[in-house]
Amino acid sequence: LRASSTGVGMMFGAFIGKSLCNTPQSMSILFGILFFLFSFLRNPYGELSKALGLMILYAWPRTFSIRRQYPTWPHVKASLGAASRQKFPAEEDER
């Protein structure tokens, strides 16, 4: 759980670092260490860190089944104009 909390912190830090100061590596390490240390605390910040880590652990396996059922790539190609648009979710023909 602490490792996934650290991973969430690193992803959050990379996003903040790239958005604000264009240095994702340093902010990623800083937020990763911060979330790891927060996960030891029994206050709202520690609970937030652990909850986000647990969310990643629960959501990670589901993403693969959802991606097989609803592939994203055809929609990305259509948004770039490289393919025709497709309905989402795909509907069955009722003939």
PDB file of C-alpha atoms in Angstrom:
ATOM      1  CA  LEU A   1       0.000   0.000   0.000  1.00  0.00           C
ATOM      2  CA  ARG A   2       2.854   2.371   0.776  1.00  0.00           C
ATOM      3  CA  ALA A   3       4.485   1.600  -2.558  1.00  0.00           C
ATOM      4  CA  SER A   4       1.316   2.436  -4.460  1.00  0.00           C
ATOM      5  CA  SER A   5       0.914   5.605  -2.371  1.00  0.00           C
ATOM      6  CA  THR A   6       4.451   6.531  -3.345  1.00  0.00           C
ATOM      7  CA  GLY A   7       3.622   5.859  -7.003  1.00  0.00           C
ATOM      8  CA  VAL A   8       0.558   8.089  -6.808  1.00  0.00           C
ATOM      9  CA  GLY A   9       2.700  10.793  -5.222  1.00  0.00           C
ATOM     10  CA  MET A  10       5.265  10.477  -7.972  1.00  0.00           C
ATOM     11  CA  MET A  11       2.608  10.745 -10.692  1.00  0.00           C
ATOM     12  CA  PHE A  12       1.052  13.748  -8.966  1.00  0.00           C
ATOM     13  CA  GLY A  13       4.470  15.346  -8.535  1.00  0.00           C
ATOM     14  CA  ALA A  14       5.353  14.787 -12.188  1.00  0.00           C
ATOM     15  CA  PHE A  15       2.111  16.453 -13.235  1.00  0.00           C
ATOM     16  CA  ILE A  16       2.632  19.423 -10.915  1.00  0.00           C
ATOM     17  CA  GLY A  17       6.300  19.719 -11.849  1.00  0.00           C
ATOM     18  CA  LYS A  18       5.616  19.683 -15.575  1.00  0.00           C
ATOM     19  CA  SER A  19       2.716  22.130 -15.241  1.00  0.00           C
ATOM     20  CA  LEU A  20       4.292  24.701 -12.936  1.00  0.00           C
ATOM     21  CA  CYS A  21       8.060  24.660 -13.232  1.00  0.00           C
ATOM     22  CA  ASN A  22       8.846  22.324 -16.171  1.00  0.00           C
ATOM     23  CA  THR A  23      10.907  19.964 -13.987  1.00  0.00           C
ATOM     24  CA  PRO A  24       8.860  16.769 -13.607  1.00  0.00           C
ATOM     25  CA  GLN A  25      11.718  14.593 -12.281  1.00  0.00           C
ATOM     26  CA  SER A  26      12.580  16.621  -9.189  1.00  0.00           C
ATOM     27  CA  MET A  27       8.950  17.256  -8.232  1.00  0.00           C
ATOM     28  CA  SER A  28       8.124  13.598  -8.837  1.00  0.00           C
ATOM     29  CA  ILE A  29      10.794  12.474  -6.387  1.00  0.00           C
ATOM     30  CA  LEU A  30       9.791  15.097  -3.848  1.00  0.00           C
ATOM     31  CA  PHE A  31       6.084  14.210  -3.932  1.00  0.00           C
ATOM     32  CA  GLY A  32       6.857  10.485  -3.935  1.00  0.00           C
ATOM     33  CA  ILE A  33       8.881  10.827  -0.744  1.00  0.00           C
ATOM     34  CA  LEU A  34       6.225  13.102   0.742  1.00  0.00           C
ATOM     35  CA  PHE A  35       3.385  10.648   0.040  1.00  0.00           C
ATOM     36  CA  PHE A  36       5.504   7.773   1.389  1.00  0.00           C
ATOM     37  CA  LEU A  37       6.099   9.659   4.636  1.00  0.00           C
ATOM     38  CA  PHE A  38       2.439  10.730   4.819  1.00  0.00           C
ATOM     39  CA  SER A  39       1.365   7.084   4.606  1.00  0.00           C
ATOM     40  CA  PHE A  40       2.876   6.505   8.069  1.00  0.00           C
ATOM     41  CA  LEU A  41       0.796   9.265   9.662  1.00  0.00           C
ATOM     42  CA  ARG A  42      -2.668   8.831  11.136  1.00  0.00           C
ATOM     43  CA  ASN A  43      -4.076  12.185  10.104  1.00  0.00           C
ATOM     44  CA  PRO A  44      -6.114  13.311   7.076  1.00  0.00           C
ATOM     45  CA  TYR A  45      -3.004  13.587   4.877  1.00  0.00           C
ATOM     46  CA  GLY A  46      -1.917  10.059   5.710  1.00  0.00           C
ATOM     47  CA  GLU A  47      -5.411   8.730   5.082  1.00  0.00           C
ATOM     48  CA  LEU A  48      -5.544  10.574   1.747  1.00  0.00           C
ATOM     49  CA  SER A  49      -2.208   9.091   0.730  1.00  0.00           C
ATOM     50  CA  LYS A  50      -3.323   5.569   1.637  1.00  0.00           C
ATOM     51  CA  ALA A  51      -6.743   5.990  -0.003  1.00  0.00           C
ATOM     52  CA  LEU A  52      -5.195   7.139  -3.292  1.00  0.00           C
ATOM     53  CA  GLY A  53      -2.764   4.220  -3.196  1.00  0.00           C
ATOM     54  CA  LEU A  54      -5.609   1.784  -2.548  1.00  0.00           C
ATOM     55  CA  MET A  55      -7.619   3.327  -5.375  1.00  0.00           C
ATOM     56  CA  ILE A  56      -4.769   2.608  -7.786  1.00  0.00           C
ATOM     57  CA  LEU A  57      -4.534  -0.990  -6.563  1.00  0.00           C
ATOM     58  CA  TYR A  58      -8.262  -1.536  -7.133  1.00  0.00           C
ATOM     59  CA  ALA A  59      -8.524   0.348 -10.425  1.00  0.00           C
ATOM     60  CA  TRP A  60      -5.429  -1.066 -12.144  1.00  0.00           C
ATOM     61  CA  PRO A  61      -6.814  -4.553 -13.005  1.00  0.00           C
ATOM     62  CA  ARG A  62     -10.103  -3.103 -14.280  1.00  0.00           C
ATOM     63  CA  THR A  63      -8.437  -0.854 -16.821  1.00  0.00           C
ATOM     64  CA  PHE A  64      -7.338  -3.794 -18.960  1.00  0.00           C
ATOM     65  CA  SER A  65     -10.826  -5.305 -19.229  1.00  0.00           C
ATOM     66  CA  ILE A  66     -12.351  -1.902 -19.984  1.00  0.00           C
ATOM     67  CA  ARG A  67      -9.727  -1.211 -22.684  1.00  0.00           C
ATOM     68  CA  ARG A  68     -10.546  -4.549 -24.359  1.00  0.00           C
ATOM     69  CA  GLN A  69     -14.276  -3.821 -24.268  1.00  0.00           C
ATOM     70  CA  TYR A  70     -14.024  -0.132 -25.277  1.00  0.00           C
ATOM     71  CA  PRO A  71     -10.818   0.474 -27.259  1.00  0.00           C
ATOM     72  CA  THR A  72      -9.670   4.098 -27.205  1.00  0.00           C
ATOM     73  CA  TRP A  73      -7.400   4.163 -30.242  1.00  0.00           C
ATOM     74  CA  PRO A  74     -10.184   4.397 -32.906  1.00  0.00           C
ATOM     75  CA  HIS A  75     -11.562   7.485 -31.135  1.00  0.00           C
ATOM     76  CA  VAL A  76      -8.121   9.074 -30.919  1.00  0.00           C
ATOM     77  CA  LYS A  77      -7.586   8.489 -34.653  1.00  0.00           C
ATOM     78  CA  ALA A  78     -10.991  10.010 -35.411  1.00  0.00           C
ATOM     79  CA  SER A  79     -10.190  13.099 -33.319  1.00  0.00           C
ATOM     80  CA  LEU A  80      -7.017  13.579 -35.361  1.00  0.00           C
ATOM     81  CA  GLY A  81      -8.983  13.192 -38.601  1.00  0.00           C
ATOM     82  CA  ALA A  82      -7.221   9.975 -39.603  1.00  0.00           C
ATOM     83  CA  ALA A  83     -10.367   7.801 -39.449  1.00  0.00           C
ATOM     84  CA  SER A  84     -14.125   8.098 -39.416  1.00  0.00           C
ATOM     85  CA  ARG A  85     -16.009   8.579 -36.173  1.00  0.00           C
ATOM     86  CA  GLN A  86     -17.493   5.642 -34.293  1.00  0.00           C
ATOM     87  CA  LYS A  87     -20.362   5.559 -31.839  1.00  0.00           C
ATOM     88  CA  PHE A  88     -19.582   5.099 -28.173  1.00  0.00           C
ATOM     89  CA  PRO A  89     -20.638   2.746 -26.777  1.00  0.00           C
ATOM     90  CA  ALA A  90     -20.973   0.625 -29.882  1.00  0.00           C
ATOM     91  CA  GLU A  91     -24.579  -0.372 -30.577  1.00  0.00           C
ATOM     92  CA  GLU A  92     -25.698  -3.689 -31.970  1.00  0.00           C
ATOM     93  CA  ASP A  93     -27.705  -3.753 -35.201  1.00  0.00           C
ATOM     94  CA  GLU A  94     -31.332  -4.519 -34.352  1.00  0.00           C
ATOM     95  CA  ARG A  95     -32.494  -5.924 -37.689  1.00  0.00           C
TER      96      ARG A  95
END
